[in-house]
CSV table of C-alpha atoms in Angstrom, one decimal:
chain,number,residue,atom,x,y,z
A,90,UNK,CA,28.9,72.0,101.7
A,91,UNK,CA,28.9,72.6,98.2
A,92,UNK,CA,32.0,72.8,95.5
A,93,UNK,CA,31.9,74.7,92.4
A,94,UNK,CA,34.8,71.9,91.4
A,95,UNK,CA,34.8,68.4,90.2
A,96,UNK,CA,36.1,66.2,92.8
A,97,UNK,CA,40.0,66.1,92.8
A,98,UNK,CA,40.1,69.6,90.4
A,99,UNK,CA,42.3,72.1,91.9
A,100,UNK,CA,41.9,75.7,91.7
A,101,UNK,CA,44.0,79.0,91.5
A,102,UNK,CA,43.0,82.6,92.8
A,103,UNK,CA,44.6,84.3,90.1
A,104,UNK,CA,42.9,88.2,89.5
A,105,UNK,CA,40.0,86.9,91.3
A,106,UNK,CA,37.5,88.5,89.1
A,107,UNK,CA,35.8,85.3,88.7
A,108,UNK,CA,35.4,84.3,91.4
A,109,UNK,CA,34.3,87.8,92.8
A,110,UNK,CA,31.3,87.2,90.3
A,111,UNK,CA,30.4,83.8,91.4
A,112,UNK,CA,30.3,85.1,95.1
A,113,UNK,CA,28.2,87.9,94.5
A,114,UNK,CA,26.1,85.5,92.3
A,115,UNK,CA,25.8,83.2,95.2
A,116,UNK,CA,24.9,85.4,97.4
A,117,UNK,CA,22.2,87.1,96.3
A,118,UNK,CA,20.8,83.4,96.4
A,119,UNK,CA,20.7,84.3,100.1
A,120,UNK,CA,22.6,81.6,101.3
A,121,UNK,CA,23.8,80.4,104.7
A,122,UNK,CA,27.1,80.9,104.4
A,123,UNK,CA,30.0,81.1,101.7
A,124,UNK,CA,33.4,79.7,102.1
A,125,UNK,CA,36.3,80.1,99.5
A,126,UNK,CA,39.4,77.9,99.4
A,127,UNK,CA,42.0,77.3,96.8
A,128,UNK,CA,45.1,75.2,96.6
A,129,UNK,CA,46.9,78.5,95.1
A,130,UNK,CA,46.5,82.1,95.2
A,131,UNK,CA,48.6,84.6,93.7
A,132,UNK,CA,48.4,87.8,96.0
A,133,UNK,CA,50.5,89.8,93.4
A,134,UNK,CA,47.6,89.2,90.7
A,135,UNK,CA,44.7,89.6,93.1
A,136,UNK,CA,42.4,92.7,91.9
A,137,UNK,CA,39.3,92.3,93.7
A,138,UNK,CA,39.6,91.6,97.6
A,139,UNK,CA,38.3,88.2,98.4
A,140,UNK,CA,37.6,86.8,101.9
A,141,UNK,CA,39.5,83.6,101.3
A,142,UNK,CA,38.8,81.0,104.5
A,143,UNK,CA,41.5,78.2,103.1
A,144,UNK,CA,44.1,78.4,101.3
A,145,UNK,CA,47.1,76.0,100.6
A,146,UNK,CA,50.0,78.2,99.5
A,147,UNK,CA,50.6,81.5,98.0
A,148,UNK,CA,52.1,81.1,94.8
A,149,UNK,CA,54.8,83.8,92.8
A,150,UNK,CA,52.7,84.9,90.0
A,151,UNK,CA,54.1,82.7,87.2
A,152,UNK,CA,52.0,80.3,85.0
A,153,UNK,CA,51.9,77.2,86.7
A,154,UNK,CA,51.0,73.6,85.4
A,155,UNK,CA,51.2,69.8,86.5
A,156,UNK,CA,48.9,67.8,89.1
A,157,UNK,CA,45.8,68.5,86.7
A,158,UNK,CA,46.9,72.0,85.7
A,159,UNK,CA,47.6,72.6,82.2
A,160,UNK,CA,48.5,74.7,79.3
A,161,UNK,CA,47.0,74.2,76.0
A,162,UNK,CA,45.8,70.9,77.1
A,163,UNK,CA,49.1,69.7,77.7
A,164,UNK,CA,51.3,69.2,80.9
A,165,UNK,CA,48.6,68.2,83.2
A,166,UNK,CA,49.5,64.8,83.5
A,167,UNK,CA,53.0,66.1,85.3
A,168,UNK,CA,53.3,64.4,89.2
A,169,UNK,CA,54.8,67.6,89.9
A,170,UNK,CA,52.9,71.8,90.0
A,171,UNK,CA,56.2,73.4,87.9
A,172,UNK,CA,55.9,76.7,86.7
A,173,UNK,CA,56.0,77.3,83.3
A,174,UNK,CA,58.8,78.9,81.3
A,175,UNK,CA,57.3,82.3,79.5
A,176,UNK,CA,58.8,81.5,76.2
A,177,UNK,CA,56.4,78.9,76.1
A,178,UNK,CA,53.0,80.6,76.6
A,179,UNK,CA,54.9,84.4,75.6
A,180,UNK,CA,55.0,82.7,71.6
């Protein structure tokens, strides 16, 4: 198995256009197989369909931070995923 991650990163399925690129990129590589999983997704935000094997919860979609999440390189230190109040990032 390979990750596209750093160990302990976690990852969100947000419009899933990159990630749509990266799995057409992979495969024309002609590999084995290809397995997506995310800690998040946001099915309201999805615009490309994805065939996602894992994924730990389905998320409103809301800007999110904590547990190594951030925004503007701040609030990633938070124990806690929170989501993040609009007048904040809506400046």
């Amino acid at each position: 198995m390979v990750s596209l991650l750093p160990e302990g990163d976690l990852d969100i399925i947000d419009t899933g256009l990159t990630l749509s690129y990266l799995v057409q990129n992979l495969r024309s590589r002609n590999p084995n197989s290809i397995e997506i999983m995310a800690m998040f997704r946001k099915p309201e935000a999805v615009t490309c369909p994805l065939d996602v094997k894992y994924v730990g919860f389905d998320i409103p979609n809301e800007f999110v931070v904590g547990y190594g999440l951030d925004y503007a390189d701040k609030y990633r230190n938070l124990t806690d995923v929170a989501t993040l109040a609009p007048h904040v990032y809506k400046s």
